Amino acid sequence: MASSGSAALDQETLALGRELLAVCTFNDQDDNVDYHIAEVARACLGGSTAAAEARRLCENFVQALEGLGQAWRYDQLARALFELQPEVALDVFLDRTDNRGRSALFRMSMIDERDGYTPTPAISHAILTYNRNRTSGLADGVVITPSHNPPEDGGFKYNPPNGGPADTDITTGIERAANAFLEDGLRGLQRISYHRAHKAACVHRYDYIGPYVADLANVIDMEAIRASGVKIGIDPLGGAGVHFWQPIIERYGIAATIVSDTVDPTFRFMTVDWDGKIRMDCSSPYAMARLIGMRDKFDVAFANDTDADRHGIVTGSNGLMNPNHYLAAAVAYLFEHRPGWNKGSAVGKTIVSSAIIDRVAAKLGRKLVETPVGFKWFVDGLGDGSFGFAGEESAGASFLRRDGTVWTTDKDGIILGLLAAEIAAQTGKDPSQLFGNLTDELGAPFYERIDAPATVAQKNVLKALSPERLAMKELAGEPVRATLTAAPGNGQSFGGIKVTAENGWFAARPSGTEDVYKIYAESFKSQQHLRQIQQQAQAAITAVFEAA
């Protein structure tokens, strides 16, 4: 039967077709039956007048699924129902939940309609958009990416229905399940071919680019960027944002140039990082060498890592910005140019981010919330608007829409890049120059992270280190003000220790992947003072290791 639509059938034939669908039992295992029932549905269930019949068919289908019959074989019919009566199908299938609020039938997977790439911020944006005002049938998302790591170190990132990075209660369960499969030689792991998965009834196409691009004007002043004519350079670094930029340029008419749209899974076009490895790390001067070399061609330029959740900002006045410097400039600008934000919205930062952000927040009269490392700590605050801006030292941040409501609850390197252009458009200064003005008033920070060797046993000692055991009274010539093992913003342990003085601080944390521990240190006096802090920090930690 040809699926020519309801209008092509006489009323008698239409009624007969709908009667056949109403008595369908889904017991036949012949794939041809699936095809024929789907074609009858396409012919008879199109249009608003067929909603009741479509609902009845969906309900029968659901009963067959719940009865563990053969209905799961009817891929083509399920696809036809979603195409013909999407609201009905969504209501019947996706809102049927068990007592834990999870889909009792199957989950609908939305892949990019162009078989393209999906940046982390676009996933977070799509999740929050879909879940708005919903209490069941909630969306979540998965991104497969190497992020800012070497291409061979790719992995899965899961975003639950809150749109942000999954917390450890979720990731630990996933990790245990994955390790169990590996230890058992992958026995019990169900596989499906790419072709079959692509054709499955629960897989649908979704435009991730259009809604995100159209919504950008609600978080960035795109008209100001257009009107100013600020010249922008964009390097996607071969990542998932590569196909987002041309629609942004065309929709908003901004003077931007995509310096490269090359996509290569080996990323061989990249300049190598400091250790000779390929990393799409947009905060590394090695990885960003191409864009840095083009700084004179643009007022501002920026790049993202492969899933576009991190940003790297290059200015004509000063080249590649230190991530902490840009976060400080962004905070200073946003809280003075977002009148729609709540006066009580806070600045969120990780405990190892630069203290220049603390000084900027104090200057603005804004509350500062300092959390452990990890963007997951900012999800709730961005979601309810209590954080206006949240950022971490590794060049990841997000902020609210211009009206003070949530944009994304995961890092968004795309809007952080566009914000650099907005700053230039609105102030006549690039972010480096804005940061220079801040340091003239608040002091110039000297910040660095170094690694030092540590065994597994030593890393465990550091993780459990207490202020009493470290017993530091002085730091590089200044009295110690505080020794912390928990973040002051939420009281959560950050798995290390932080020592602060008037003009400097350090924090030490064990690496989760290498036999090293990390020392973050900062001075507001000089580079030499920073070296003193680093040396004293390392000596104190070494003494603890030796005494253990």
Coordinates of C-alpha atoms in Angstrom, one line a residue:
M1 CA 0.0 0.0 0.0
A2 CA 1.4 3.4 -0.9
S3 CA 1.5 6.0 1.9
S4 CA -0.2 8.7 0.0
G5 CA -2.0 10.2 3.0
S6 CA -5.5 10.2 4.4
A7 CA -6.8 12.7 1.8
A8 CA -6.2 10.2 -1.0
L9 CA -8.5 7.6 0.5
D10 CA -12.3 7.4 0.4
Q11 CA -14.1 7.3 3.7
E12 CA -14.9 3.6 3.5
T13 CA -11.3 2.6 2.9
L14 CA -10.1 5.0 5.6
A15 CA -12.5 3.6 8.1
L16 CA -11.5 0.0 7.2
G17 CA -7.8 0.9 7.7
R18 CA -8.4 2.4 11.1
E19 CA -10.5 -0.6 12.1
L20 CA -7.6 -2.9 11.2
L21 CA -5.2 -0.8 13.2
A22 CA -7.5 -0.8 16.2
V23 CA -7.5 -4.6 16.5
C24 CA -3.7 -5.0 15.9
T25 CA -2.2 -7.4 18.5
F26 CA 1.5 -7.1 17.5
N27 CA 2.0 -10.9 17.9
D28 CA 3.4 -11.6 14.5
Q29 CA 7.2 -11.9 14.2
D30 CA 7.3 -11.3 10.5
D31 CA 9.2 -8.1 9.6
N32 CA 6.9 -7.7 6.6
V33 CA 3.9 -7.3 8.9
D34 CA 5.7 -4.3 10.6
Y35 CA 6.2 -2.8 7.2
H36 CA 2.5 -3.2 6.1
I37 CA 1.1 -2.0 9.4
A38 CA 3.3 1.1 9.3
E39 CA 2.1 1.8 5.7
V40 CA -1.5 1.5 6.8
A41 CA -0.8 3.9 9.7
R42 CA 0.8 6.4 7.3
A43 CA -2.2 6.2 5.1
C44 CA -4.8 6.5 7.8
L45 CA -3.5 8.3 10.8
G46 CA -2.3 11.6 9.4
G47 CA -3.8 14.9 10.5
S48 CA -5.5 16.2 13.6
T49 CA -8.7 14.2 13.0
A50 CA -6.8 10.9 13.5
A51 CA -5.4 11.8 16.9
A52 CA -7.8 9.6 18.8
E53 CA -7.2 6.6 16.6
A54 CA -3.4 7.2 16.9
R55 CA -3.7 7.3 20.7
R56 CA -5.6 4.0 20.7
L57 CA -2.9 2.3 18.5
C58 CA -0.1 3.7 20.7
E59 CA -1.9 2.4 23.8
N60 CA -2.2 -1.0 22.3
F61 CA 1.5 -0.9 21.3
V62 CA 2.4 0.1 24.9
Q63 CA 0.4 -2.8 26.3
A64 CA 2.2 -5.2 24.0
L65 CA 5.6 -3.8 25.2
E66 CA 4.7 -4.0 28.8
G67 CA 3.5 -7.6 28.3
L68 CA 6.9 -8.4 26.9
G69 CA 5.4 -9.5 23.7
Q70 CA 6.8 -9.0 20.2
A71 CA 6.0 -5.3 19.9
W72 CA 9.6 -4.3 20.2
R73 CA 10.1 -5.7 16.7
Y74 CA 7.8 -3.1 15.1
D75 CA 10.4 -0.4 14.5
Q76 CA 8.8 1.0 11.3
L77 CA 5.4 1.4 13.0
A78 CA 6.9 3.1 16.0
R79 CA 8.8 5.5 13.6
A80 CA 5.6 6.2 11.7
L81 CA 3.7 7.0 14.9
F82 CA 6.3 9.5 15.9
E83 CA 6.3 11.1 12.5
L84 CA 2.5 11.2 12.1
Q85 CA 1.4 12.1 15.6
P86 CA 4.5 13.2 17.5
E87 CA 2.6 14.8 20.4
V88 CA 0.4 11.8 20.9
A89 CA 3.3 9.4 20.6
L90 CA 5.4 11.4 23.1
D91 CA 2.6 11.6 25.5
V92 CA 1.8 7.9 25.4
F93 CA 5.3 6.4 25.1
L94 CA 7.7 8.8 27.0
D95 CA 5.4 9.8 29.8
R96 CA 4.7 6.1 30.8
T97 CA 7.2 5.9 33.7
D98 CA 8.0 3.4 36.5
N99 CA 8.1 4.2 40.2
R100 CA 11.6 5.6 39.9
G101 CA 10.5 8.1 37.2
R102 CA 12.4 6.4 34.4
S103 CA 10.9 5.4 31.0
A104 CA 9.4 2.0 31.4
L105 CA 9.4 1.4 27.7
F106 CA 12.3 2.9 25.8
R107 CA 14.2 6.1 25.6
M108 CA 14.1 8.3 22.5
S109 CA 17.5 9.3 21.2
M110 CA 17.9 12.5 19.3
I111 CA 20.9 12.7 17.0
D112 CA 22.0 15.7 14.9
E113 CA 19.7 16.0 11.9
R114 CA 22.8 16.5 9.6
D115 CA 24.7 13.5 11.2
G116 CA 27.0 16.3 12.5
Y117 CA 28.7 17.0 15.8
T118 CA 27.1 18.0 19.0
P119 CA 29.0 20.4 21.3
T120 CA 28.6 20.0 25.1
P121 CA 26.9 23.5 25.5
A122 CA 24.4 22.6 22.7
I123 CA 23.5 19.4 24.5
S124 CA 23.1 21.3 27.8
H125 CA 21.0 23.9 26.1
A126 CA 18.8 21.3 24.4
I127 CA 18.2 19.4 27.6
L128 CA 17.2 22.5 29.6
T129 CA 15.0 23.7 26.8
Y130 CA 13.2 20.3 26.5
N131 CA 12.8 19.8 30.2
R132 CA 11.4 23.3 31.0
N133 CA 8.1 22.9 32.8
R134 CA 8.3 19.0 32.6
T135 CA 8.3 16.7 35.6
S136 CA 8.5 13.4 33.7
G137 CA 9.8 12.0 30.5
L138 CA 12.9 14.2 31.0
A139 CA 15.8 14.5 28.6
D140 CA 19.4 13.8 29.3
G141 CA 22.5 13.6 26.9
V142 CA 25.7 12.0 26.0
V143 CA 28.8 13.5 24.3
I144 CA 31.6 11.4 23.0
T145 CA 34.8 13.5 22.9
P146 CA 38.5 13.7 23.8
S147 CA 37.8 17.2 25.1
H148 CA 41.1 19.0 25.5
N149 CA 43.1 15.8 25.7
P150 CA 44.9 13.8 23.1
P151 CA 42.6 12.2 20.4
E152 CA 43.2 8.7 21.7
D153 CA 42.0 9.6 25.1
G154 CA 38.4 10.2 24.1
G155 CA 35.5 9.2 26.3
F156 CA 31.9 9.6 27.2
K157 CA 30.4 12.6 29.0
Y158 CA 27.0 12.2 30.5
N159 CA 24.7 15.1 31.2
P160 CA 21.7 14.2 33.4
P161 CA 18.3 16.1 33.2
N162 CA 19.7 19.1 35.0
G163 CA 21.9 19.8 32.0
G164 CA 25.2 19.9 33.8
P165 CA 28.1 17.4 34.3
A166 CA 27.0 14.3 36.1
D167 CA 27.9 14.1 39.8
T168 CA 29.9 11.2 41.3
D169 CA 26.8 9.4 42.4
I170 CA 26.1 8.8 38.7
T171 CA 29.6 8.5 37.2
T172 CA 30.7 6.0 39.9
G173 CA 27.9 3.7 38.9
I174 CA 28.7 4.0 35.3
E175 CA 32.4 3.4 36.0
R176 CA 31.7 0.3 38.0
A177 CA 29.4 -1.1 35.3
A178 CA 31.9 -0.5 32.6
N179 CA 34.7 -2.0 34.6
A180 CA 32.6 -5.1 35.3
F181 CA 32.0 -5.6 31.6
L182 CA 35.8 -5.2 30.9
E183 CA 36.8 -7.6 33.6
D184 CA 34.3 -10.2 32.2
G185 CA 35.6 -9.9 28.7
L186 CA 32.6 -7.9 27.6
R187 CA 30.3 -10.9 28.0
G188 CA 26.7 -9.8 28.4
L189 CA 27.3 -6.5 26.7
Q190 CA 24.6 -6.1 24.1
R191 CA 25.7 -4.7 20.7
I192 CA 23.9 -3.4 17.7
S193 CA 25.2 -2.4 14.3
Y194 CA 25.5 1.2 13.4
H195 CA 23.1 0.8 10.5
R196 CA 20.5 -0.9 12.7
A197 CA 20.9 1.7 15.4
H198 CA 20.5 4.5 12.9
K199 CA 17.3 3.0 11.7
A200 CA 15.9 2.2 15.1
A201 CA 12.4 3.5 16.0
C202 CA 13.7 5.3 19.1
V203 CA 16.4 7.3 17.1
H204 CA 15.2 10.6 15.8
R205 CA 16.8 13.6 14.2
Y206 CA 17.0 16.9 15.9
D207 CA 18.3 20.3 14.9
Y208 CA 20.9 21.2 17.6
I209 CA 22.3 24.1 15.6
G210 CA 19.2 26.2 14.8
P211 CA 17.6 26.6 18.3
Y212 CA 21.0 27.3 19.9
V213 CA 22.0 29.8 17.3
A214 CA 18.6 31.6 17.4
D215 CA 18.7 31.8 21.2
L216 CA 22.2 33.3 21.3
A217 CA 20.9 36.9 21.3
N218 CA 19.3 36.2 24.6
V219 CA 22.7 35.6 26.3
I220 CA 25.1 37.8 24.2
D221 CA 24.5 41.3 22.8
M222 CA 24.9 40.1 19.2
E223 CA 23.5 43.4 17.8
A224 CA 26.2 45.3 19.5
I225 CA 28.9 43.0 18.0
R226 CA 27.3 43.5 14.5
A227 CA 27.0 47.2 14.8
S228 CA 30.5 47.8 16.0
G229 CA 32.1 45.9 13.2
V230 CA 34.6 44.3 15.6
K231 CA 36.8 41.9 13.6
I232 CA 36.7 38.4 15.0
G233 CA 38.8 35.3 14.3
I234 CA 37.4 31.8 15.1
D235 CA 39.2 28.5 15.2
P236 CA 37.1 25.5 16.1
L237 CA 40.3 23.4 16.4
G238 CA 38.5 20.7 14.3
G239 CA 35.9 20.2 17.1
A240 CA 32.2 19.9 17.5
G241 CA 31.5 23.6 17.1
V242 CA 32.8 23.6 13.5
H243 CA 29.4 23.8 11.9
F244 CA 27.9 26.2 14.3
W245 CA 29.9 29.2 13.4
Q246 CA 28.8 29.9 9.8
P247 CA 25.1 29.9 10.8
I248 CA 26.0 32.3 13.7
I249 CA 27.9 34.6 11.3
E250 CA 25.1 34.6 8.7
R251 CA 22.2 35.0 11.2
Y252 CA 23.7 38.0 13.1
G253 CA 25.8 39.6 10.3
I254 CA 29.0 39.8 12.4
A255 CA 32.4 40.5 10.9
A256 CA 33.9 37.1 11.7
T257 CA 36.3 34.7 9.9
I258 CA 36.5 31.0 10.5
V259 CA 40.3 30.5 10.1
S260 CA 39.9 26.7 9.6
D261 CA 37.0 24.3 9.2
T262 CA 39.2 21.2 8.9
V263 CA 37.9 18.1 10.6
D264 CA 40.2 15.1 11.0
P265 CA 39.9 12.5 13.7
T266 CA 43.6 12.3 14.0
F267 CA 43.9 16.1 14.5
R268 CA 47.1 16.0 12.6
F269 CA 46.6 19.7 11.6
M270 CA 47.2 20.7 15.2
T271 CA 50.5 22.2 16.4
V272 CA 51.8 19.9 19.0
D273 CA 51.7 20.7 22.7
W274 CA 54.6 21.3 25.1
D275 CA 55.4 17.5 25.4
G276 CA 55.0 16.7 21.7
K277 CA 51.5 15.3 22.0
I278 CA 48.4 16.6 20.2
R279 CA 45.9 18.3 22.4
M280 CA 43.1 20.5 21.4
D281 CA 43.8 22.6 24.5
C282 CA 42.7 26.1 23.7
S283 CA 44.5 27.5 26.8
S284 CA 47.9 26.2 25.6
P285 CA 50.1 28.6 23.7
Y286 CA 51.5 25.6 21.8
A287 CA 48.1 24.3 20.7
M288 CA 47.0 27.8 19.9
A289 CA 50.1 28.8 17.9
R290 CA 48.2 29.2 14.6
L291 CA 45.6 31.6 16.0
I292 CA 48.2 33.5 18.1
G293 CA 50.2 34.0 14.9
M294 CA 47.1 35.7 13.3
R295 CA 46.4 38.1 16.2
D296 CA 47.2 41.2 14.2
K297 CA 44.4 40.3 11.7
F298 CA 41.6 40.5 14.3
D299 CA 40.4 42.7 17.2
V300 CA 39.7 39.5 19.1
A301 CA 40.0 35.8 18.2
F302 CA 39.1 32.7 20.0
A303 CA 39.1 28.9 19.9
N304 CA 37.3 26.0 21.6
D305 CA 38.3 22.5 22.5
T306 CA 36.7 19.6 20.7
D307 CA 33.4 19.6 22.6
A308 CA 33.4 23.4 22.7
D309 CA 33.0 23.7 26.5
R310 CA 36.3 25.4 26.9
H311 CA 37.6 28.7 25.5
G312 CA 40.9 30.3 24.5
I313 CA 40.9 34.1 23.9
V314 CA 43.5 35.8 21.8
T315 CA 43.7 39.6 21.7
G316 CA 45.4 41.9 19.3
S317 CA 46.9 43.8 22.2
N318 CA 48.4 40.9 24.2
G319 CA 48.1 37.6 22.5
L320 CA 46.7 34.5 24.3
M321 CA 45.1 35.4 27.6
N322 CA 45.7 33.4 30.8
P323 CA 42.4 31.7 31.5
N324 CA 42.2 33.3 35.0
H325 CA 42.7 36.7 33.6
Y326 CA 39.9 36.3 31.1
L327 CA 37.5 35.0 33.8
A328 CA 38.3 38.1 35.9
A329 CA 37.6 40.4 32.9
A330 CA 34.4 38.6 32.1
V331 CA 33.1 38.9 35.7
A332 CA 34.0 42.6 35.8
Y333 CA 32.2 43.2 32.5
L334 CA 29.1 41.1 32.9
F335 CA 28.0 42.3 36.3
E336 CA 28.2 45.8 35.1
H337 CA 26.4 45.2 31.8
R338 CA 23.6 42.8 32.7
P339 CA 20.9 45.0 34.4
G340 CA 18.4 42.1 34.1
W341 CA 20.4 40.0 36.6
N342 CA 19.3 39.7 40.2
K343 CA 21.3 41.9 42.5
G344 CA 21.9 38.9 44.7
S345 CA 23.4 36.7 42.0
A346 CA 26.9 35.5 43.0
V347 CA 30.2 34.8 41.3
G348 CA 31.1 31.1 41.4
K349 CA 34.8 30.0 41.2
T350 CA 36.8 27.0 42.0
I351 CA 39.1 27.0 45.0
V352 CA 42.3 26.9 42.8
S353 CA 41.2 29.8 40.5
S354 CA 43.0 33.1 40.7
A355 CA 42.2 35.4 43.7
I356 CA 42.0 38.3 41.3
I357 CA 38.4 37.1 40.8
D358 CA 37.8 37.5 44.6
R359 CA 39.0 41.0 44.4
V360 CA 36.8 41.8 41.4
A361 CA 33.8 40.3 43.2
A362 CA 34.5 42.5 46.2
K363 CA 34.9 45.6 44.0
L364 CA 31.5 44.8 42.5
G365 CA 29.9 44.1 45.8
R366 CA 28.9 40.6 44.7
K367 CA 29.0 37.5 46.9
L368 CA 31.8 35.0 46.0
V369 CA 31.2 31.3 46.2
E370 CA 34.3 29.2 46.2
T371 CA 33.8 25.5 45.4
P372 CA 36.0 22.4 44.9
V373 CA 37.3 21.7 41.4
G374 CA 34.7 20.6 39.0
F375 CA 31.8 22.4 37.1
K376 CA 29.3 20.1 38.7
W377 CA 29.4 22.3 41.8
F378 CA 27.9 25.2 39.8
V379 CA 24.9 23.4 38.2
D380 CA 22.3 24.2 40.8
G381 CA 23.4 27.8 41.1
L382 CA 23.3 28.5 37.4
G383 CA 20.0 26.6 37.2
D384 CA 18.2 28.7 39.7
G385 CA 20.0 32.0 38.9
S386 CA 21.8 32.3 42.2
F387 CA 25.1 32.3 40.3
G388 CA 25.3 35.0 37.6
F389 CA 28.6 33.6 36.4
A390 CA 30.5 30.4 37.2
G391 CA 34.0 29.5 36.0
E392 CA 36.9 27.3 36.7
E393 CA 40.7 27.8 36.2
S394 CA 40.9 25.4 33.2
A395 CA 39.1 27.8 30.9
G396 CA 35.6 26.7 31.4
A397 CA 32.6 28.9 32.3
S398 CA 29.0 29.8 31.7
F399 CA 26.7 32.6 32.7
L400 CA 23.0 33.6 32.8
R401 CA 20.9 34.9 30.0
R402 CA 20.5 38.6 29.8
D403 CA 17.2 38.4 31.6
G404 CA 18.8 36.5 34.5
T405 CA 17.5 33.0 33.7
V406 CA 19.6 29.9 33.0
W407 CA 21.4 29.5 29.7
T408 CA 23.4 26.3 30.2
T409 CA 24.4 24.4 33.3
D410 CA 27.6 23.1 31.7
K411 CA 30.6 25.0 30.4
D412 CA 30.0 27.0 27.2
G413 CA 33.1 28.0 25.2
I414 CA 31.0 29.4 22.4
I415 CA 29.4 32.2 24.4
L416 CA 32.7 32.9 26.3
G417 CA 34.3 33.5 22.9
L418 CA 31.4 35.7 21.7
L419 CA 31.6 37.6 25.0
A420 CA 35.1 38.7 24.2
A421 CA 33.7 40.3 21.0
E422 CA 30.9 41.9 23.0
I423 CA 33.4 43.4 25.5
A424 CA 35.4 44.9 22.6
A425 CA 32.2 46.2 20.9
Q426 CA 30.7 47.8 24.0
T427 CA 33.9 49.2 25.7
G428 CA 36.2 49.8 22.8
K429 CA 38.8 47.7 24.7
D430 CA 39.7 44.1 24.2
P431 CA 39.6 41.7 27.2
S432 CA 43.3 42.0 27.8
Q433 CA 43.1 45.8 28.0
L434 CA 40.1 45.5 30.4
F435 CA 42.1 43.1 32.6
G436 CA 45.0 45.6 32.6
N437 CA 42.7 48.2 34.0
L438 CA 41.6 45.8 36.7
T439 CA 45.2 45.1 37.7
D440 CA 46.0 48.8 37.9
E441 CA 43.3 49.1 40.5
L442 CA 43.4 45.7 42.3
G443 CA 47.0 44.4 41.8
A444 CA 48.6 42.1 39.3
P445 CA 48.5 38.4 40.0
F446 CA 51.4 36.0 39.2
Y447 CA 49.8 32.5 39.0
E448 CA 51.2 29.1 38.0
R449 CA 50.4 25.4 38.4
I450 CA 53.3 23.0 38.7
D451 CA 53.4 19.2 39.2
A452 CA 55.6 17.3 41.6
P453 CA 56.1 13.5 41.8
A454 CA 54.1 11.5 44.3
T455 CA 53.4 7.8 44.8
V456 CA 49.9 6.4 45.3
A457 CA 50.5 6.2 49.1
Q458 CA 51.8 9.8 49.2
K459 CA 48.7 11.0 47.2
N460 CA 46.5 9.4 49.8
V461 CA 48.4 11.1 52.6
L462 CA 47.9 14.5 50.8
K463 CA 44.2 13.8 50.3
A464 CA 43.8 13.2 54.0
L465 CA 46.2 16.0 55.2
S466 CA 44.8 18.3 58.0
P467 CA 45.8 21.9 58.8
E468 CA 47.1 20.7 62.2
R469 CA 49.5 18.2 60.5
L470 CA 50.7 20.7 58.0
A471 CA 51.1 23.3 60.7
M472 CA 52.2 26.2 58.5
K473 CA 52.3 29.6 60.3
E474 CA 54.1 31.6 57.7
L475 CA 54.0 31.7 53.9
A476 CA 56.8 33.5 51.9
G477 CA 57.3 36.1 54.7
E478 CA 53.6 36.7 55.5
P479 CA 51.5 35.2 58.4
V480 CA 49.2 32.5 57.3
R481 CA 45.5 33.6 57.4
A482 CA 43.8 30.3 56.8
T483 CA 44.5 26.7 56.0
L484 CA 41.6 25.0 54.3
T485 CA 40.7 21.4 53.3
A486 CA 37.1 22.2 52.4
A487 CA 35.8 24.8 50.0
P488 CA 34.4 27.8 51.9
G489 CA 31.6 28.3 49.5
N490 CA 29.9 24.9 50.2
G491 CA 31.9 23.2 52.9
Q492 CA 32.8 20.3 50.6
S493 CA 36.2 18.7 50.8
F494 CA 38.4 19.4 47.7
G495 CA 40.8 16.5 48.3
G496 CA 43.8 18.6 49.2
I497 CA 44.9 21.6 51.2
K498 CA 45.0 25.4 50.6
V499 CA 47.1 27.9 52.6
T500 CA 46.4 31.6 52.2
A501 CA 48.3 34.8 53.2
E502 CA 47.6 38.5 52.5
N503 CA 49.4 38.6 49.1
G504 CA 49.7 34.9 48.1
W505 CA 48.4 31.4 48.5
F506 CA 49.0 27.9 47.4
A507 CA 46.8 24.7 47.1
A508 CA 48.0 21.1 46.7
R509 CA 45.9 18.4 45.3
P510 CA 46.8 14.8 44.2
S511 CA 46.3 14.0 40.5
G512 CA 43.6 11.5 39.8
T513 CA 45.4 10.0 36.7
E514 CA 49.1 10.4 37.1
D515 CA 51.8 9.8 39.9
V516 CA 52.0 13.5 40.7
Y517 CA 50.4 16.1 42.8
K518 CA 49.5 19.5 41.6
I519 CA 50.6 22.8 43.3
Y520 CA 48.6 25.8 42.4
A521 CA 50.2 29.1 43.6
E522 CA 49.7 32.8 43.2
S523 CA 51.4 36.0 44.4
F524 CA 50.2 39.6 44.2
K525 CA 53.7 40.8 44.7
S526 CA 56.1 39.5 42.1
Q527 CA 57.3 36.5 40.1
Q528 CA 60.1 36.0 42.7
H529 CA 57.5 36.0 45.5
L530 CA 55.6 33.3 43.6
R531 CA 58.7 31.2 43.4
Q532 CA 59.1 31.5 47.2
I533 CA 55.5 30.3 47.7
Q534 CA 56.0 27.3 45.4
Q535 CA 59.3 26.3 47.0
Q536 CA 57.9 26.6 50.5
A537 CA 54.8 24.7 49.5
Q538 CA 56.7 21.8 48.0
A539 CA 59.1 21.7 51.0
A540 CA 56.2 21.5 53.4
I541 CA 54.4 18.8 51.5
T542 CA 57.6 16.8 51.1
A543 CA 58.2 17.0 54.9
V544 CA 54.7 15.6 55.4
F545 CA 55.4 12.7 53.0
E546 CA 58.7 11.9 54.8
A547 CA 57.0 11.9 58.2
A548 CA 54.2 9.6 57.0

